[in-house]
Coordinates of C-alpha atoms in Angstrom, one line a residue:
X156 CA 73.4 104.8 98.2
X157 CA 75.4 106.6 95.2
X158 CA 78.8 105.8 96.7
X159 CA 80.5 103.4 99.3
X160 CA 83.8 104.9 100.9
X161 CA 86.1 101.8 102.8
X162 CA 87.7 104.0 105.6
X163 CA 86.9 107.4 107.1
X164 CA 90.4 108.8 107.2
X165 CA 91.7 112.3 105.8
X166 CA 90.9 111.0 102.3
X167 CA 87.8 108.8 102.3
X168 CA 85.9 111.8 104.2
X169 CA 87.2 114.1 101.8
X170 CA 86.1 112.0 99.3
X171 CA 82.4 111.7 100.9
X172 CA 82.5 115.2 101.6
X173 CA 83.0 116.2 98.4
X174 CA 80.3 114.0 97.2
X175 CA 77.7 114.5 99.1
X176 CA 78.1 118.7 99.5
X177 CA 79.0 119.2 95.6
X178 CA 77.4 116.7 93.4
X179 CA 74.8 115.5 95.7
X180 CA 75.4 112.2 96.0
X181 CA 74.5 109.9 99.0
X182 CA 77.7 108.4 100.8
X183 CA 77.8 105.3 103.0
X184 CA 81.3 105.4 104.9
X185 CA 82.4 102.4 107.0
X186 CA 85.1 101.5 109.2
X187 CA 86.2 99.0 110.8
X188 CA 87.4 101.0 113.9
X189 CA 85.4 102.0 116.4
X190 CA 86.1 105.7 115.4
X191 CA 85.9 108.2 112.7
X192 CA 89.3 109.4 111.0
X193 CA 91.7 106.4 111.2
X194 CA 95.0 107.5 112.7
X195 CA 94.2 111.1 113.1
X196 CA 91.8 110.3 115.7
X197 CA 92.3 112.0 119.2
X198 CA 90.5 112.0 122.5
X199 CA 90.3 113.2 125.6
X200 CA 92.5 111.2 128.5
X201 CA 89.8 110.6 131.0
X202 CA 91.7 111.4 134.3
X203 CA 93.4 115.2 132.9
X204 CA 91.2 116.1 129.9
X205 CA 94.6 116.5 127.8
X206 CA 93.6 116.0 124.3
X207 CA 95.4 112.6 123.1
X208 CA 96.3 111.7 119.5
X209 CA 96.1 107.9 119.8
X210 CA 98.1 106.7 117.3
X211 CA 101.0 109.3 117.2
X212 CA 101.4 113.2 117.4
X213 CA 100.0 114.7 114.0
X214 CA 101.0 118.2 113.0
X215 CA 99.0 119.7 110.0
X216 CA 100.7 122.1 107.8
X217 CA 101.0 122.7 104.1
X218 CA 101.7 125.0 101.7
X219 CA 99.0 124.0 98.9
X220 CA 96.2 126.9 99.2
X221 CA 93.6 124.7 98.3
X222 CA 94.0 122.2 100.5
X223 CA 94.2 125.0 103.4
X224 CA 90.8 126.9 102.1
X225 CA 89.6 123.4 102.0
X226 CA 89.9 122.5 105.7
X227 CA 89.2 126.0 107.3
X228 CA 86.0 125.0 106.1
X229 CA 85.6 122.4 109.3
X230 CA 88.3 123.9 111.9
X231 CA 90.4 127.0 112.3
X232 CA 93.9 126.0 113.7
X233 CA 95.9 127.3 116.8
X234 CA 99.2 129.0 115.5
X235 CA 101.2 126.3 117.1
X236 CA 104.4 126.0 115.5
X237 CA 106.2 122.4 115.7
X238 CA 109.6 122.0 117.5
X239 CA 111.5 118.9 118.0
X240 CA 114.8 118.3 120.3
X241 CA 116.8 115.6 120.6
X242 CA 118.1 114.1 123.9
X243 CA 121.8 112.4 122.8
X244 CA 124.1 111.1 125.6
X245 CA 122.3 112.3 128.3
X246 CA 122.3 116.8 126.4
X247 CA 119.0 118.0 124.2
X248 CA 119.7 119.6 120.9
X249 CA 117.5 121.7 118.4
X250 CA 116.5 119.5 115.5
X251 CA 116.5 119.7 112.2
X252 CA 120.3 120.1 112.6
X253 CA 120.6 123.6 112.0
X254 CA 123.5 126.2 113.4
X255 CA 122.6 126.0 116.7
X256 CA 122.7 122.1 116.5
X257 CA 126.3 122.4 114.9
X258 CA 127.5 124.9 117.6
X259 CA 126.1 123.0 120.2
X260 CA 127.8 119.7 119.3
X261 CA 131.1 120.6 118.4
X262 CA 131.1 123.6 121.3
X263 CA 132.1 126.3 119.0
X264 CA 130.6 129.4 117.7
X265 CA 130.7 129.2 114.0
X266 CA 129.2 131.3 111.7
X267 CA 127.2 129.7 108.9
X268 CA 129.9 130.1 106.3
X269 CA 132.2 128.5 108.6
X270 CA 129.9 125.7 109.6
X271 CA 129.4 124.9 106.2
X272 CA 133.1 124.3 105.7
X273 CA 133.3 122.0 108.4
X274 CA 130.2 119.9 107.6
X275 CA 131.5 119.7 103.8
X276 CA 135.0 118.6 105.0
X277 CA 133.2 116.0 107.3
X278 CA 130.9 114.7 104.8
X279 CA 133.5 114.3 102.3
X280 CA 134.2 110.9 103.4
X281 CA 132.0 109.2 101.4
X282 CA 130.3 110.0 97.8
X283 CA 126.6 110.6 97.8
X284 CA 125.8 109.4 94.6
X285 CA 128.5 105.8 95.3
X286 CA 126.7 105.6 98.7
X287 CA 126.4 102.0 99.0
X288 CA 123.9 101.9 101.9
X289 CA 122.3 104.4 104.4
X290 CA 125.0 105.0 106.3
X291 CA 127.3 105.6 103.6
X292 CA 125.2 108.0 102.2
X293 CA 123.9 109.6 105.6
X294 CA 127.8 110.4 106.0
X295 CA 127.7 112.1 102.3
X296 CA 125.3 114.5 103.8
X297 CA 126.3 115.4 107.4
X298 CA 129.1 113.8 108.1
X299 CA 130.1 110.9 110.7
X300 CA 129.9 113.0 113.6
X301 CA 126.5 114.2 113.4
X302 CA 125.1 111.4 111.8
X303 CA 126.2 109.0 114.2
X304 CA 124.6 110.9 116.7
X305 CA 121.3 112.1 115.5
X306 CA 120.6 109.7 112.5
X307 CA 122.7 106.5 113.3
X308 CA 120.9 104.8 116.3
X309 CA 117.2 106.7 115.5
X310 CA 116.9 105.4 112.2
X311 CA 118.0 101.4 113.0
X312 CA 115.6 101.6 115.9
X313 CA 112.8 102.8 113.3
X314 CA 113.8 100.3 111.0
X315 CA 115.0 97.2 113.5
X316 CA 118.0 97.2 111.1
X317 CA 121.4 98.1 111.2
X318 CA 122.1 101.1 108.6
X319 CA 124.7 99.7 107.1
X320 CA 122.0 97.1 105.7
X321 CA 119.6 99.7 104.9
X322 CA 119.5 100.6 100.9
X323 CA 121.0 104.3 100.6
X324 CA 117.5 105.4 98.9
X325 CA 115.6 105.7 102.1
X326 CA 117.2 108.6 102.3
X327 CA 117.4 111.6 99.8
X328 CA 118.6 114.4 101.4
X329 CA 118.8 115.5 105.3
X330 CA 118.3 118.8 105.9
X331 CA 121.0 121.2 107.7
X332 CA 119.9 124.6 108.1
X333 CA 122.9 127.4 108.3
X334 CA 120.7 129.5 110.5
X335 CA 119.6 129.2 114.3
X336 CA 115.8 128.6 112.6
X337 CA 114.5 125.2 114.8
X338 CA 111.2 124.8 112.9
X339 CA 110.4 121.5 112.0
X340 CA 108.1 122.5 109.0
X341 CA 109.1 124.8 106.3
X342 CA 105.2 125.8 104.7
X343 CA 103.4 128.1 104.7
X344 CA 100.7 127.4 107.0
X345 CA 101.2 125.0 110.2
X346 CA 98.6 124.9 113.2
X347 CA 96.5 122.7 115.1
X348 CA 92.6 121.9 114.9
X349 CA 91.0 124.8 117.5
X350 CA 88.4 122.3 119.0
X351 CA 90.6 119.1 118.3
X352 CA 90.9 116.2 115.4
X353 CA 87.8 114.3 116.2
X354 CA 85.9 117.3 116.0
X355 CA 86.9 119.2 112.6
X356 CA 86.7 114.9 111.3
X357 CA 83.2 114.9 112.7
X358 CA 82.3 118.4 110.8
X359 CA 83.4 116.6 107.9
X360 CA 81.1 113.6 108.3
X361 CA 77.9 116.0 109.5
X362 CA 76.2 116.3 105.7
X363 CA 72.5 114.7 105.4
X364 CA 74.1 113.0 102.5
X365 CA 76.4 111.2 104.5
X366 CA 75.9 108.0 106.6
X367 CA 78.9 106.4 108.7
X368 CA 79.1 102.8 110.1
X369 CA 81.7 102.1 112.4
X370 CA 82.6 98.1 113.8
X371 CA 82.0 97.6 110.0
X372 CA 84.8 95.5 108.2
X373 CA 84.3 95.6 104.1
X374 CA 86.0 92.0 104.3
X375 CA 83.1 90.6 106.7
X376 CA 80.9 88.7 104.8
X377 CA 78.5 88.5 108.1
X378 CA 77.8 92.0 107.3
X379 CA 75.7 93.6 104.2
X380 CA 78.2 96.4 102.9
X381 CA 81.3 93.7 102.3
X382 CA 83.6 93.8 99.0
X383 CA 81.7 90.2 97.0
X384 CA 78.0 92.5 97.8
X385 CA 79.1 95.8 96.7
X386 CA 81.6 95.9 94.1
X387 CA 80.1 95.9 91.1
X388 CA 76.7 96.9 92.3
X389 CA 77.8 100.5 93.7
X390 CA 80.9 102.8 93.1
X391 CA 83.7 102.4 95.6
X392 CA 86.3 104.2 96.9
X393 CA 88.8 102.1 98.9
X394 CA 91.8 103.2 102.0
X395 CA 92.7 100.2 102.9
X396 CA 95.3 98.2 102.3
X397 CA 96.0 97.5 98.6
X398 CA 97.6 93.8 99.0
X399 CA 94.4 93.3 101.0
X400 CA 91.5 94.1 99.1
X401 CA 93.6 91.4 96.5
X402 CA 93.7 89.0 99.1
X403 CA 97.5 89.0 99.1
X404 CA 97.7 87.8 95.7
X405 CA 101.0 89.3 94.6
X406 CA 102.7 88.7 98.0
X407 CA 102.2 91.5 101.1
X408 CA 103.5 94.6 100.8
X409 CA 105.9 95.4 104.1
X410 CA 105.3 98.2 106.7
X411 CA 106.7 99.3 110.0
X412 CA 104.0 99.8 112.5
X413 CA 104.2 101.7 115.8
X414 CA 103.7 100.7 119.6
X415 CA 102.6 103.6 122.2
X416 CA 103.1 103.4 125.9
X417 CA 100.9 106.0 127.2
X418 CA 101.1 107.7 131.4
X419 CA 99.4 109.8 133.3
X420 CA 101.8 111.4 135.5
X421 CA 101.8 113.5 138.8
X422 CA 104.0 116.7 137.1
X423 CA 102.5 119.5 135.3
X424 CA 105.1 119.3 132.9
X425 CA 107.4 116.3 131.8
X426 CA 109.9 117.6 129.3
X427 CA 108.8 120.9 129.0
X428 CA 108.4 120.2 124.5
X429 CA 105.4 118.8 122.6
X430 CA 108.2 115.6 121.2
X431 CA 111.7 114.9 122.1
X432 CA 114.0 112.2 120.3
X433 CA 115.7 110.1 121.9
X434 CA 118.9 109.6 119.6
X435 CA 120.7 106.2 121.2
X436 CA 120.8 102.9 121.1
X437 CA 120.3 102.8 125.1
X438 CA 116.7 103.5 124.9
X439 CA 114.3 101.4 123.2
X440 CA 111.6 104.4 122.2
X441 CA 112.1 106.4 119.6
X442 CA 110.5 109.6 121.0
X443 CA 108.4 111.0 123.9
X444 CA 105.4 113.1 123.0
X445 CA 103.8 115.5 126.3
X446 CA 100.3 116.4 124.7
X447 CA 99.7 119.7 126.8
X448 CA 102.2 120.9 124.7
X449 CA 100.2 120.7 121.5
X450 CA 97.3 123.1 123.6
X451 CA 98.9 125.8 125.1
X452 CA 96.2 128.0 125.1
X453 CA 93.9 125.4 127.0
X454 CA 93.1 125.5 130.3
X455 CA 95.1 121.8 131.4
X456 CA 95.6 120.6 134.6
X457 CA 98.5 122.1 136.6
X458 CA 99.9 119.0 138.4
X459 CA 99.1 116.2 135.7
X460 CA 100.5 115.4 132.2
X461 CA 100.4 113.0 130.0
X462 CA 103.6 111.2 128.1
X463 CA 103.4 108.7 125.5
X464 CA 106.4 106.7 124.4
X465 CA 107.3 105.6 120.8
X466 CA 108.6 101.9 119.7
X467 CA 108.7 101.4 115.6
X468 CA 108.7 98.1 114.2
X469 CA 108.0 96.1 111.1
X470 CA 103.8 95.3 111.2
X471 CA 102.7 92.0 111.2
X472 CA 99.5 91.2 109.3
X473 CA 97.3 92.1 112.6
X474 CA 99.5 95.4 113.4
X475 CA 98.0 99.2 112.2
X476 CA 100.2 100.0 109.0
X477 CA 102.1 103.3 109.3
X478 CA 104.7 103.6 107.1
X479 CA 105.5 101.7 103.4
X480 CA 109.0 99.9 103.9
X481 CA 109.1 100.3 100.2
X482 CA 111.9 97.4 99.3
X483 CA 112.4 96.3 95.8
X484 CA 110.5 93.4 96.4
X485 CA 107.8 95.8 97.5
X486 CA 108.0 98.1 94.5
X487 CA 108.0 95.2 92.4
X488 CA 104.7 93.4 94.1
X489 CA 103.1 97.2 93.8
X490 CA 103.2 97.1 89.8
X491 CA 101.6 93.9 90.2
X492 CA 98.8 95.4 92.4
X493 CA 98.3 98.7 90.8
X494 CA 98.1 96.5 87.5
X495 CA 94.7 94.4 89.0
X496 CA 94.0 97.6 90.8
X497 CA 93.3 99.5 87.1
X498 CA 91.4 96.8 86.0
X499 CA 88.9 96.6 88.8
X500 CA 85.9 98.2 87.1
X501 CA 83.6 100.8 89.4
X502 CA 86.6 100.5 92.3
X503 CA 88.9 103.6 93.2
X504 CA 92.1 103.2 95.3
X505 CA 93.3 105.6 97.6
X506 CA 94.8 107.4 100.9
X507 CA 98.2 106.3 102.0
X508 CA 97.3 102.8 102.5
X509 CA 95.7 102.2 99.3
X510 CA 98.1 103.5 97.6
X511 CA 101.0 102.5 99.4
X512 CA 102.5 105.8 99.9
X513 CA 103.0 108.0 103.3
X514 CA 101.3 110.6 102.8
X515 CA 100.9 113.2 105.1
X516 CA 97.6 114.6 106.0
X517 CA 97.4 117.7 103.4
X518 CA 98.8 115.2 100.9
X519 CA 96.0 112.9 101.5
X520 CA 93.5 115.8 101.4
X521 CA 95.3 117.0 98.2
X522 CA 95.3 113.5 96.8
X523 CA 91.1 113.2 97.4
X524 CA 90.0 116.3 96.0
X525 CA 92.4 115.6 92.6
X526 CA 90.3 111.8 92.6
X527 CA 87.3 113.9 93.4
X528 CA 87.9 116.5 90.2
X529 CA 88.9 113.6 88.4
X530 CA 88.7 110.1 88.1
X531 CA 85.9 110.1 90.3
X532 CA 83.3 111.3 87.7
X533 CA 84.6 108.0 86.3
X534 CA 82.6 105.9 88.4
X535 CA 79.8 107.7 89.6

């Protein structure tokens, strides 16, 4: 073995891939899952065939051309094009907020000069650059109206905290587009795998170079490929969790986790969208994906769907991490770890967990093959 890769996600298969295909190298990945491809992983639902992501709808899209040459080498993708709604007070509405949204809201039929008017005059309630906390600063961008709607309620049940307590920097900007255009994704290429996730991840992992070990956890002593047997004897590349591979050392870094409820139901279509929003406080879920939706062109059943509901809360040391929290106190415990992190001779940190970033799935492909043009050659 050349090379040991901790986690067969987007960027520890692009790493092996890369590896193994260009430089020759023979890659062990493990995982403590089950499964290739961490949270990307999707299956078939036994009873309907619908293909099921299992931890949460992911959408590919990007508009870096090597990353998208790179991955039509495993999959072509379907020319789905990603649409959200939001149901609020009982009515659906087009998200991002965009004219249509506006129009919708405030029943009126405003051109986009005149929208804009209104949405400035609105927003000019608070300062963004004074904004004292999330909600201040939401209101700098929207205004109370809409953001009380759409952003308000959806955020604090992402976050299990009231805005008003959340530091303005979570967010930057929120988009409002001028224009009836409802696409989620602005890039240049969107699309889903053809044949599924598991299946372009699999094409990935299918090199004679590359060996995979599933059930296999690097912090298991019980089993050969663990952290005190390898490091230092082989190269590694490493997607788990940074605080982890320290043994919490410097504290634990925070992240919100998510719960799925997933049903099979008798209809052959629930909402008639691939993911609606659910915008108030009255419902616990954040959102409601209907996986047909994602497949159009596939031949699903006609009087079955499946639904799974979302719930977002912060992880406990047990939970699947999802997205960084990203407090002070967590930026400040990061320095620490990416400080032991630069001095751990032969080891290479990555993917969104190692790093303690979200990245989405081009940015985690993007992110592997810069390691694997750069610091890679490092180690090996």
């Amino acid at each position: 073995m050349d090379l040991l890769v901790v986690g067969s996600g987007f960027f520890g298969l692009t790493i092996a891939e890369r590896a193994a295909a260009e430089l020759g190298k023979r890659v062990t990945v493990i995982d403590r899952r089950s499964h290739i491809g961490g949270n990307a992983y999707s299956e078939a639902e036994p009873q309907t065939g619908i293909e099921v992501h299992r931890y949460g709808a992911h959408l590919f899209h990007t508009s870096v051309e090597s990353v998208w040459e790179y991955v039509n080498r495993f999959t072509a993708f379907t020319g789905y094009v990603h649409k959200v709604y939001s149901n609020y007070r009982g009515e659906v509405y087009p998200l991002p907020i965009n004219l249509g949204t506006i129009n919708q809201f405030f029943r009126a039929a405003h051109g986009p000069d005149a929208a804009r008017a209104l949405i400035a005059e609105q927003a000019a309630e608070f300062d963004t650059r004074s904004a004292r906390n999330l909600e201040e600063r939401g209101i700098s961008l929207i205004g109370r109206p809409l953001y009380e709607a759409f952003i308000r309620d959806y955020t604090a049940k992402q976050w299990q905290t009231p805005t008003t307590e959340l530091p303005a920097e979570v967010i930057s900007r929120l988009p409002v587009r001028y224009t009836y255009d409802n696409r989620y994704f602005n890039d240049t290429h969107e699309g889903l795998p053809v044949d599924g996730y598991t299946a372009w991840l699999e094409r990935m992992a299918d090199h004679p170079n590359i060996e995979v070990r599933l059930d296999t956890d690097f912090f298991d002593t019980a089993q050969p490929l663990n952290r005190a047997a390898t490091v230092g004897q082989v190269p590694v590349v490493y997607t788990g969790p940074i605080d982890r591979y320290f043994d919490y050392a410097e504290g634990e870094l925070g992240w919100r986790t998510l719960d799925f409820e997933q049903e099979v139901l008798p209809v052959g279509d629930f909402q008639g969208t691939s993911v609606m929003n659910y915008a108030g406080a009255d419902v616990p879920y954040t959102r409601i994906h209907e996986f047909r939706h994602f497949h159009p062109e596939r031949d699903y059943p006609e009087d079955r769907t499946v639904i799974m509901r979302e719930f977002s809360r912060f992880a406990e040391r047990d939970d699947e991490p999802y997205y960084p929290v990203n407090t002070p106190a967590d930026r400040e415990r990061l320095l620490a770890y990416r400080a032991l992190a630069d001095a751990e001779r032969g080891v290479l940190f990555g993917g969104r967990l190692g790093t303690y970033q979200y990245l989405d799935m081009h940015m985690a492909i993007g992110s592997a093959l810069s390691m694997f043009r750069g610091r890679l050659a490092e180690i090996l």
